[in-house]
Tab-separated table of C-alpha atoms and ligand atoms in Angstrom:
chain	number	residue	atom	x	y	z
R	580	MET	CA	162.066	17.561	134.245
R	581	LYS	CA	160.508	16.063	138.077
R	582	ILE	CA	157.064	15.826	137.879
R	583	ALA	CA	155.429	14.694	141.047
R	584	ILE	CA	151.526	14.439	141.401
R	585	ILE	CA	149.228	13.796	144.623
R	586	GLY	CA	146.388	10.750	144.429
R	587	MET	CA	147.325	7.926	143.216
R	588	GLY	CA	142.748	8.083	142.040
R	589	PRO	CA	140.927	8.774	138.827
R	590	ALA	CA	143.469	11.962	137.813
R	591	GLY	CA	146.907	11.522	139.239
R	592	THR	CA	145.793	8.459	137.153
R	593	GLY	CA	144.800	10.184	134.564
R	594	VAL	CA	147.995	12.775	134.231
R	595	VAL	CA	150.288	10.060	133.943
R	596	ARG	CA	148.794	8.582	130.583
R	597	THR	CA	148.375	11.460	128.449
R	598	LEU	CA	151.398	12.260	129.536
R	599	ARG	CA	153.594	8.998	128.418
R	600	ARG	CA	151.116	8.887	125.550
R	601	HIS	CA	152.793	11.539	124.899
R	602	ASP	CA	156.023	10.651	124.630
R	603	SER	CA	157.009	12.507	127.974
R	604	ASP	CA	160.358	11.357	129.055
R	605	ALA	CA	159.408	13.233	132.770
R	606	GLU	CA	160.580	11.471	136.169
R	607	ILE	CA	157.345	10.919	137.522
R	608	THR	CA	156.772	9.672	141.556
R	609	MET	CA	153.426	9.428	142.576
R	610	PHE	CA	151.900	9.584	145.747
R	611	SER	CA	149.038	8.136	148.061
R	612	ALA	CA	147.915	8.747	152.108
R	613	GLU	CA	146.066	4.940	150.366
R	614	ASN	CA	148.304	2.292	150.992
R	615	VAL	CA	146.894	0.334	147.477
R	616	PRO	CA	147.223	0.173	143.561
R	617	PRO	CA	145.359	3.122	142.060
R	618	TYR	CA	141.741	1.497	141.785
R	619	SER	CA	138.832	3.626	139.756
R	620	PRO	CA	135.827	4.679	142.627
R	621	PRO	CA	132.985	3.520	141.051
R	622	ALA	CA	133.050	0.826	141.029
R	623	LEU	CA	133.559	0.052	144.959
R	624	GLY	CA	129.639	-0.885	144.715
R	625	ASP	CA	129.832	-3.265	142.655
R	626	TYR	CA	133.483	-4.850	144.800
R	627	LEU	CA	130.825	-4.383	148.322
R	628	ILE	CA	127.701	-7.055	146.416
R	629	THR	CA	129.627	-9.474	143.383
R	630	GLY	CA	133.765	-9.270	145.823
R	631	ASN	CA	134.864	-8.348	141.833
R	632	LYS	CA	138.256	-6.558	141.114
R	633	GLU	CA	138.269	-6.053	137.990
R	634	GLY	CA	136.355	-3.161	137.350
R	635	LEU	CA	137.990	-1.225	141.053
R	636	PHE	CA	142.067	-1.992	139.038
R	637	ARG	CA	141.320	-1.877	134.924
R	638	HIS	CA	143.303	-5.882	134.184
R	639	GLU	CA	146.532	-2.805	134.726
R	640	ASP	CA	148.447	-5.666	137.485
R	641	ASP	CA	151.427	-2.915	137.566
R	642	PHE	CA	150.818	0.639	136.674
R	643	PHE	CA	153.419	1.636	137.592
R	644	LYS	CA	156.059	-0.532	135.520
R	645	THR	CA	153.595	0.352	132.430
R	646	TYR	CA	154.214	3.106	133.062
R	647	ASN	CA	157.706	3.880	134.442
R	648	VAL	CA	156.589	5.558	137.268
R	649	LYS	CA	157.799	5.668	141.406
R	650	GLN	CA	155.131	5.233	143.181
R	651	ARG	CA	154.450	6.033	147.446
R	652	PRO	CA	151.225	4.898	147.905
R	653	GLY	CA	150.347	5.237	151.527
R	654	GLU	CA	152.498	8.113	152.067
R	655	LYS	CA	150.176	10.858	152.600
R	656	ILE	CA	151.486	15.209	151.667
R	657	VAL	CA	151.414	17.062	155.056
R	658	GLN	CA	152.748	20.479	152.683
R	659	VAL	CA	153.367	22.056	149.621
R	660	MET	CA	156.193	24.734	149.100
R	661	PRO	CA	155.020	26.156	146.677
R	662	GLU	CA	158.616	28.750	146.558
R	663	GLU	CA	160.720	26.036	146.965
R	664	LYS	CA	158.974	23.604	144.708
R	665	GLN	CA	159.054	20.978	147.516
R	666	LEU	CA	156.576	18.080	149.522
R	667	LYS	CA	156.665	17.361	152.987
R	668	THR	CA	155.534	13.763	153.106
R	669	GLN	CA	154.013	12.813	156.537
R	670	ASN	CA	157.709	11.459	157.432
R	671	ASN	CA	159.133	14.547	157.576
R	672	GLU	CA	160.985	13.722	153.822
R	673	ILE	CA	160.987	16.105	151.789
R	674	PHE	CA	160.625	15.896	147.943
R	675	ASP	CA	161.378	18.265	144.881
R	676	PHE	CA	159.407	18.571	142.009
R	677	ASP	CA	159.429	20.952	138.651
R	678	HIS	CA	155.661	20.501	138.032
R	679	LEU	CA	153.293	19.920	141.168
R	680	VAL	CA	149.949	17.975	140.479
R	681	ILE	CA	147.410	18.162	142.565
R	682	ALA	CA	145.227	15.677	141.959
R	683	SER	CA	144.379	14.775	145.863
R	684	GLY	CA	139.978	14.011	145.718
R	685	SER	CA	137.562	14.449	148.425
R	686	SER	CA	136.463	12.533	151.316
R	687	LEU	CA	133.524	12.042	153.065
R	688	TYR	CA	132.170	14.172	155.238
R	689	ALA	CA	129.090	15.216	158.192
R	690	PRO	CA	129.174	18.328	159.357
R	691	VAL	CA	128.270	16.618	163.078
R	692	LYS	CA	128.782	16.400	166.371
R	693	GLY	CA	131.450	13.143	166.627
R	694	ALA	CA	131.866	12.881	162.623
R	695	ASP	CA	135.457	11.836	163.916
R	696	LYS	CA	134.108	9.039	165.949
R	697	LYS	CA	136.088	5.543	165.752
R	698	GLY	CA	132.981	2.706	164.315
R	699	ILE	CA	132.054	5.404	161.282
R	700	TYR	CA	132.943	4.515	158.209
R	701	ASN	CA	134.652	5.787	154.594
R	702	PHE	CA	133.187	4.265	151.518
R	703	LYS	CA	134.950	7.006	149.954
R	704	THR	CA	137.733	4.869	149.782
R	705	LEU	CA	138.692	0.746	149.032
R	706	ASP	CA	139.977	0.266	152.739
R	707	GLY	CA	136.539	1.541	153.539
R	708	ALA	CA	134.635	-0.803	151.741
R	709	ASP	CA	136.535	-3.853	153.002
R	710	GLN	CA	136.128	-2.836	156.183
R	711	ILE	CA	132.902	-2.868	155.755
R	712	LYS	CA	133.121	-5.973	153.033
R	713	ARG	CA	134.579	-8.098	156.740
R	714	ILE	CA	131.652	-6.802	159.307
R	715	SER	CA	129.329	-7.423	156.922
R	716	GLN	CA	126.942	-10.253	156.889
R	717	GLU	CA	122.834	-10.566	156.766
R	718	ASP	CA	120.985	-9.385	160.022
R	719	LYS	CA	123.783	-6.243	160.188
R	720	THR	CA	122.018	-2.920	159.916
R	721	ALA	CA	123.722	0.104	159.432
R	722	VAL	CA	122.744	4.302	159.646
R	723	VAL	CA	123.922	6.089	156.862
R	724	LEU	CA	124.035	10.494	157.183
R	725	GLY	CA	122.743	12.323	153.913
R	726	GLY	CA	120.049	11.494	151.324
R	727	GLY	CA	122.468	12.885	148.683
R	728	PHE	CA	124.052	11.102	145.351
R	729	ILE	CA	126.433	9.492	147.643
R	730	GLY	CA	124.342	8.694	151.127
R	731	VAL	CA	121.379	6.925	148.120
R	732	GLU	CA	124.641	4.836	146.605
R	733	ILE	CA	125.531	3.705	149.929
R	734	ALA	CA	122.374	3.318	151.377
R	735	LEU	CA	121.369	0.495	147.607
R	736	CYS	CA	125.216	-1.177	147.790
R	737	LEU	CA	124.639	-2.142	152.059
R	738	ALA	CA	121.101	-3.247	151.546
R	739	LYS	CA	122.182	-5.230	148.503
R	740	ILE	CA	124.573	-6.828	150.372
R	741	GLY	CA	121.581	-8.260	153.336
R	742	ILE	CA	122.225	-5.187	155.638
R	743	LYS	CA	119.795	-3.587	156.554
R	744	PRO	CA	120.130	0.446	155.505
R	745	THR	CA	118.192	3.595	157.238
R	746	LEU	CA	118.737	6.482	155.185
R	747	LEU	CA	118.849	9.842	157.416
R	748	ASN	CA	117.347	13.062	154.460
R	749	ARG	CA	117.359	16.381	156.303
R	750	ARG	CA	114.337	17.330	153.545
R	751	GLY	CA	111.521	16.265	152.843
R	752	TRP	CA	112.693	14.709	149.526
R	753	ILE	CA	115.896	12.626	148.757
R	754	MET	CA	118.663	14.104	146.575
R	755	PRO	CA	117.138	17.383	147.426
R	756	ARG	CA	120.342	18.777	145.442
R	757	LEU	CA	119.518	16.928	142.574
R	758	LEU	CA	115.996	16.265	142.067
R	759	ASP	CA	112.097	16.928	142.263
R	760	VAL	CA	110.054	16.203	144.430
R	761	GLU	CA	108.002	14.102	142.381
R	762	THR	CA	111.388	12.399	140.977
R	763	ALA	CA	112.437	11.813	144.434
R	764	GLY	CA	109.313	9.835	144.423
R	765	TYR	CA	110.341	7.400	141.577
R	766	VAL	CA	113.346	7.102	144.026
R	767	GLU	CA	112.377	6.933	147.333
R	768	LYS	CA	109.485	3.276	146.498
R	769	ASP	CA	112.291	1.757	144.237
R	770	LEU	CA	114.617	2.021	147.686
R	771	ARG	CA	111.951	1.366	150.054
R	772	ALA	CA	111.485	-1.729	147.745
R	773	GLN	CA	114.990	-2.893	148.286
R	774	GLY	CA	114.363	-2.279	151.686
R	775	VAL	CA	116.527	1.331	152.634
R	776	GLU	CA	114.259	2.806	155.621
R	777	VAL	CA	114.019	6.415	154.429
R	778	LEU	CA	113.579	9.486	157.473
R	779	LEU	CA	112.719	12.716	155.929
R	780	ASN	CA	113.009	15.121	157.199
R	781	THR	CA	115.142	13.582	160.256
R	782	GLU	CA	118.589	15.413	160.889
R	783	GLY	CA	121.660	14.072	162.463
R	784	LYS	CA	122.172	15.880	165.927
R	785	GLU	CA	126.041	14.020	166.778
R	786	PHE	CA	127.198	10.439	166.945
R	787	VAL	CA	127.171	9.844	170.456
R	788	GLY	CA	129.739	7.252	172.413
R	789	ASN	CA	133.022	7.379	173.872
R	790	GLU	CA	136.026	6.626	171.805
R	791	SER	CA	133.837	4.401	169.727
R	792	VAL	CA	130.191	5.106	167.437
R	793	ASP	CA	126.927	4.094	169.860
R	794	GLY	CA	124.427	5.785	168.061
R	795	LEU	CA	123.612	8.142	166.290
R	796	LEU	CA	121.348	11.178	167.718
R	797	THR	CA	118.419	12.716	165.259
R	798	SER	CA	116.944	15.681	165.366
R	799	ASN	CA	113.726	14.210	166.474
R	800	GLY	CA	115.034	13.332	169.790
R	801	LYS	CA	115.185	9.287	169.115
R	802	THR	CA	118.345	7.334	169.005
R	803	LEU	CA	119.344	5.163	165.960
R	804	THR	CA	121.831	2.811	167.006
R	805	ALA	CA	123.701	-0.440	164.239
R	806	ASP	CA	126.287	-2.169	163.360
R	807	ILE	CA	127.436	0.686	160.859
R	808	TYR	CA	127.729	3.655	160.750
R	809	ILE	CA	127.772	6.007	157.240
R	810	ALA	CA	128.279	10.292	157.353
R	811	ALA	CA	127.950	10.923	154.342
R	812	THR	CA	126.030	14.559	153.554
R	813	GLY	CA	128.679	15.356	151.305
R	814	VAL	CA	131.844	15.355	150.388
R	815	LYS	CA	134.657	17.913	150.447
R	816	PRO	CA	138.242	18.857	148.926
R	817	ASN	CA	141.324	17.030	150.579
R	818	ILE	CA	143.118	20.343	150.368
R	819	ASP	CA	144.355	20.139	154.269
R	820	PHE	CA	148.677	20.037	152.761
R	821	ILE	CA	148.184	23.646	151.089
R	822	LYS	CA	146.419	26.000	153.458
R	823	ASP	CA	148.733	27.350	155.118
R	824	THR	CA	150.859	28.332	151.814
R	825	ASP	CA	148.934	31.287	149.311
R	826	ILE	CA	148.027	29.012	146.845
R	827	GLU	CA	143.602	29.830	145.974
R	828	TYR	CA	141.203	27.390	147.504
R	829	ASP	CA	137.634	28.085	148.471
R	830	GLN	CA	135.289	25.221	148.029
R	831	GLY	CA	137.932	23.668	146.663
R	832	ILE	CA	141.465	24.495	144.757
R	833	VAL	CA	140.765	27.793	142.586
R	834	VAL	CA	142.360	27.215	139.011
R	835	ASP	CA	142.275	28.676	136.253
R	836	GLU	CA	141.202	27.016	132.806
R	837	LYS	CA	144.411	25.361	132.040
R	838	LEU	CA	143.556	23.748	135.383
R	839	ARG	CA	146.267	26.126	137.213
R	840	THR	CA	147.050	27.985	140.542
R	841	ARG	CA	148.484	30.875	141.101
R	842	TYR	CA	152.054	28.746	140.812
R	843	PRO	CA	151.346	28.070	136.741
R	844	TYR	CA	154.309	24.956	137.523
R	845	ILE	CA	151.317	23.756	140.131
R	846	TYR	CA	148.113	22.740	139.039
R	847	ALA	CA	144.852	20.660	140.299
R	848	CYS	CA	142.537	18.609	138.779
R	849	GLY	CA	140.048	16.398	139.593
R	850	ASP	CA	137.552	16.413	142.652
R	851	VAL	CA	139.625	18.357	144.548
R	852	ALA	CA	139.444	21.580	141.330
R	853	GLN	CA	137.056	24.127	142.138
R	854	THR	CA	136.551	24.443	137.657
R	855	ILE	CA	133.571	26.393	136.166
R	856	ASP	CA	130.167	25.237	135.572
R	857	LEU	CA	128.268	24.823	131.946
R	858	LEU	CA	125.443	26.230	132.963
R	859	SER	CA	126.216	28.598	135.549
R	860	GLY	CA	129.324	30.241	134.879
R	861	LYS	CA	129.818	29.543	138.994
R	862	ARG	CA	132.828	28.107	140.196
R	863	LYS	CA	132.423	24.535	142.047
R	864	ILE	CA	133.129	20.966	142.526
R	865	HIS	CA	131.842	18.429	140.360
R	866	GLY	CA	132.799	14.866	141.713
R	867	LEU	CA	132.403	12.555	138.520
R	868	TYR	CA	134.375	11.379	137.059
R	869	PRO	CA	134.851	11.901	133.354
R	870	VAL	CA	135.986	15.888	134.394
R	871	ALA	CA	138.765	14.106	136.569
R	872	MET	CA	139.379	12.816	133.537
R	873	ASP	CA	139.108	15.428	131.563
R	874	HIS	CA	141.190	17.036	133.990
R	875	ALA	CA	143.966	15.244	133.572
R	876	GLN	CA	144.507	15.508	129.951
R	877	THR	CA	143.804	20.137	130.235
R	878	ALA	CA	147.037	19.353	132.896
R	879	ALA	CA	149.069	17.166	131.409
R	880	CYS	CA	148.988	18.609	128.181
R	881	ASN	CA	149.527	22.149	129.272
R	882	ILE	CA	153.019	20.413	131.413
R	883	LEU	CA	154.001	19.685	127.315
R	884	GLY	CA	153.844	22.905	126.637
R	885	MET	CA	150.571	21.903	124.599
R	886	GLU	CA	148.194	24.531	125.962
R	887	ARG	CA	144.616	23.600	126.271
R	888	GLU	CA	142.106	24.188	128.278
R	889	TYR	CA	139.084	22.173	130.364
R	890	GLU	CA	135.144	21.976	128.769
R	891	ARG	CA	133.050	23.217	130.648
R	892	PRO	CA	131.278	20.053	133.299
R	893	VAL	CA	128.006	19.325	133.193
R	894	ASN	CA	126.495	17.702	135.694
R	895	ILE	CA	125.724	13.988	135.234
R	896	ASN	CA	124.226	11.702	137.475
R	897	SER	CA	122.775	8.420	137.439
R	898	LEU	CA	122.185	6.380	140.410
R	899	LYS	CA	123.592	2.505	138.901
R	900	GLU	CA	121.990	0.373	142.094
R	901	LEU	CA	118.222	1.357	141.645
R	902	GLY	CA	115.711	-1.047	140.067
R	903	PHE	CA	116.150	0.849	136.878
R	904	LYS	CA	117.983	3.508	135.005
R	905	ILE	CA	117.753	7.024	135.574
R	906	ILE	CA	120.290	10.129	134.379
R	907	VAL	CA	120.188	13.655	136.071
R	908	VAL	CA	121.728	16.027	134.300
R	909	GLY	CA	122.113	20.044	134.832
R	910	ASN	CA	119.329	21.996	136.182
R	911	GLN	CA	115.980	20.875	137.634
R	912	LYS	CA	114.696	24.482	137.464
R	913	ALA	CA	113.184	26.212	134.393
R	914	GLU	CA	111.290	28.713	131.703
R	915	GLU	CA	109.230	25.226	130.538
R	916	VAL	CA	109.356	21.725	131.348
R	917	PHE	CA	107.781	18.863	128.765
R	918	GLU	CA	107.684	15.941	129.628
R	919	TYR	CA	105.658	12.299	129.899
R	920	LYS	CA	105.770	9.996	132.376
R	921	THR	CA	104.432	6.320	133.163
R	922	GLU	CA	104.213	4.794	135.848
R	923	ASN	CA	107.940	2.731	135.426
R	924	ILE	CA	108.846	5.814	133.405
R	925	LEU	CA	109.298	9.531	133.112
R	926	ARG	CA	111.340	11.844	131.527
R	927	LYS	CA	111.916	16.063	131.521
R	928	ILE	CA	113.195	18.380	129.711
R	929	TYR	CA	114.322	21.808	131.216
R	930	ILE	CA	114.212	24.832	128.486
R	931	THR	CA	115.100	28.164	129.463
R	932	ALA	CA	114.991	30.325	126.104
R	933	ASP	CA	114.650	27.826	124.204
R	934	LYS	CA	117.726	25.738	124.972
R	935	ILE	CA	117.949	22.530	126.835
R	936	VAL	CA	119.359	23.324	130.849
R	937	GLY	CA	118.308	19.936	131.876
R	938	PHE	CA	117.196	16.933	131.538
R	939	VAL	CA	116.055	14.413	134.109
R	940	LEU	CA	115.349	10.115	132.638
R	941	LEU	CA	113.874	7.035	133.813
R	942	GLY	CA	113.333	4.113	133.657
R	943	ASP	CA	113.141	5.321	129.785
R	944	ILE	CA	117.399	7.009	129.166
R	945	SER	CA	117.198	6.652	125.686
R	946	ASN	CA	117.721	9.365	123.297
R	947	ALA	CA	120.092	10.614	126.079
R	948	GLY	CA	123.608	11.409	124.446
R	949	ILE	CA	120.821	13.771	121.779
R	950	TYR	CA	119.367	15.300	124.884
R	951	LEU	CA	123.387	15.631	126.100
R	952	SER	CA	125.029	16.865	122.679
R	953	LEU	CA	121.836	19.856	122.311
R	954	LEU	CA	122.432	20.988	125.898
R	955	LYS	CA	126.693	21.226	125.889
R	956	LYS	CA	126.690	22.871	122.606
R	957	LYS	CA	123.191	26.041	123.564
R	958	THR	CA	121.525	24.466	120.593
R	959	ASN	CA	118.299	26.351	120.137
R	960	VAL	CA	115.162	24.372	120.411
R	961	ALA	CA	112.724	26.196	119.415
R	962	LYS	CA	110.929	25.058	115.995
R	963	PHE	CA	111.382	20.740	117.881
R	964	LYS	CA	111.439	21.137	121.515
R	965	HIS	CA	108.050	19.752	122.043
R	966	ARG	CA	108.980	16.686	119.444
R	967	LEU	CA	111.965	16.096	121.823
R	968	LEU	CA	110.189	13.224	124.065
R	969	SER	CA	108.051	11.724	120.530
R	970	LYS	CA	108.396	8.362	120.344
R	971	GLY	CA	110.199	8.745	116.899
R	972	PHE	CA	112.133	10.977	117.917
R	973	SER	CA	115.826	11.001	116.225
R	974	PRO	CA	119.044	12.960	114.866
R	975	GLY	CA	117.314	13.217	111.690
R	976	PHE	CA	115.704	15.783	113.605
R	977	LEU	CA	118.103	18.011	114.031
R	978	PRO	CA	119.598	20.902	112.638
R	979	GLY	CA	122.619	20.164	109.618
R	980	MET	CA	121.318	16.154	110.089
R	981	GLY	CA	119.018	16.117	107.368
R	982	GLY	CA	115.726	17.484	110.049
R	983	VAL	CA	115.030	20.825	110.639
R	984	ASN	CA	117.355	24.045	109.379
T	662	LIG	C1	131.406	5.131	145.953
T	662	LIG	C2	131.200	5.619	144.551
T	662	LIG	C3	130.235	5.766	143.192
T	662	LIG	C4	130.274	6.962	142.006
T	662	LIG	N1	129.738	7.044	141.303
T	662	LIG	C5	130.249	7.747	140.473
T	662	LIG	C6	129.939	7.943	138.814
T	662	LIG	O1	128.761	6.595	139.043
T	662	LIG	N2	129.685	8.135	138.165
T	662	LIG	C7	130.951	9.607	138.465
T	662	LIG	O2	131.012	10.149	137.280
T	662	LIG	N3	131.823	9.574	139.215
T	662	LIG	C8	131.431	9.404	140.248
T	662	LIG	N4	132.162	8.765	141.906
T	662	LIG	C9	132.627	9.555	141.614
T	662	LIG	C10	134.385	9.834	141.043
T	662	LIG	O3	135.044	7.935	141.530
T	662	LIG	C11	135.051	10.808	141.392
T	662	LIG	O4	134.932	12.080	140.358
T	662	LIG	C12	137.046	9.939	141.114
T	662	LIG	O5	137.311	9.399	141.917
T	662	LIG	C13	137.466	11.053	141.644
T	662	LIG	O6	138.804	10.875	140.968
T	662	LIG	P1	139.984	11.964	141.905
T	662	LIG	O7	141.471	11.246	141.332
T	662	LIG	O8	140.200	13.543	141.779
T	662	LIG	O9	139.825	12.323	143.789
T	662	LIG	P2	139.966	10.358	144.069
T	662	LIG	O10	140.165	8.693	143.581
T	662	LIG	O11	139.618	9.868	145.233
T	662	LIG	O12	141.724	9.573	144.731
T	662	LIG	C14	142.346	10.764	145.358
T	662	LIG	C15	143.217	10.467	145.553
T	662	LIG	O13	144.407	10.853	146.422
T	662	LIG	C16	145.063	10.352	147.132
T	662	LIG	N5	144.695	11.437	148.705
T	662	LIG	C17	144.129	12.729	149.184
T	662	LIG	N6	144.714	13.343	149.860
T	662	LIG	C18	146.280	12.796	150.410
T	662	LIG	C19	147.468	13.853	150.514
T	662	LIG	N7	147.055	13.766	151.339
T	662	LIG	N8	148.922	12.911	150.394
T	662	LIG	C20	149.211	11.997	149.610
T	662	LIG	N9	147.483	11.098	149.229
T	662	LIG	C21	146.572	11.856	148.943
T	662	LIG	C22	144.356	9.134	147.644
T	662	LIG	O14	145.110	8.758	148.371
T	662	LIG	C23	143.361	9.123	146.475
T	662	LIG	O15	143.968	7.910	145.683
T	662	LIG	C24	131.674	7.919	141.976
T	662	LIG	C25	132.074	7.419	143.650
T	662	LIG	C26	132.725	6.468	144.747
T	662	LIG	C27	133.124	6.981	145.554
């Protein structure tokens, strides 16, 4: 059996690990647009700040040898031919497969004129992080367009290495898709304390300049200039190579519960696959590492004929470089909100129809695992919802664990 995998990120490598764990002797070939060994993108921030590569490569010096995989780094796939069971590389080479896994991930983007100009750095790849590292010195400045999760994470990392970032956000509070105004206030305060200038209600209109970017024209009519520009209002799946096929896509590739496309021998997993959210029941791109891991295991098991369905994901976000810990899970709107707050701590649990549909824990993340488990199991919390945030709340309160019946 010949298995081709597009992408060497967490999803692609996860597929390989699962295949080999189940003793598959399939011939596996991995393609990657980047000419580097597999790495873990969530560790890019730590790498930028400390220069430490351990988190990136997770002690696997030679992934391909360990897992007996043929590697084609730096070979971008430009076309998938589903009926023919073939791929075309950027060098016009044709490659045959029996099974294909599309694990091509996503790229940072901003739907703003000029966002493809030279001088806009891509902090979603190791090469992008290395480029920033090379030019970063004290007193450099940066403009980060996009005050969502990824923009905030990038601005914090830049501030930690002495760069002075300005973060632009279209709405009146940062991370508006994840946080309410009050929670965003705590995060904004910390961003400013760490040296990030936050511009709210400010939209990026156009990256100006000829070939290279010279500045960012904003909705206030000002042009911001900096040494480093980052366009990060969101991420978009890397799916150009299927656009001429009848593989269905929307925001990302549409898959069934086994992660198969309309072709049963072509799978999609990780940031490129659109799967059904546990809470909303709608298909979406979650863009999360644990989701990529579950997808990878699911796709690999199904290739081997071991029937498995993916676990419906929930949004779980945590910013790694703030001065305090924060975890944001699920919806931040509900019929009832239970909360506890002090100057440095904010804990909110969102409940609809007596079920936890989301929570935010800031400054004190204790019991996060318990709340997540209750949310995922859709446990009825009516009998103990008023105690969820009490100091002594423990698993002992839960049904079947010696507590509420
Ligand atoms: C800075 C940063 C911090 C993050 N922090 C967190 C976090 O704290 N928690 C969390 O859960 N998630 C986090 N994430 C998200 C997480 O990294 C992603 O969900 C995960 O990397 C998805 O894995 P993937 O394999 O699907 O895609 P990717 O990691 O994007 O890998 C895609 C692979 O496909 C290759 N590729 C793309 N196009 C082609 C093509 N045409 N031909 C061949 N190869 C191609 C790429 O070169 C790459 O090898 C973070 C991401 C970033 C960038």
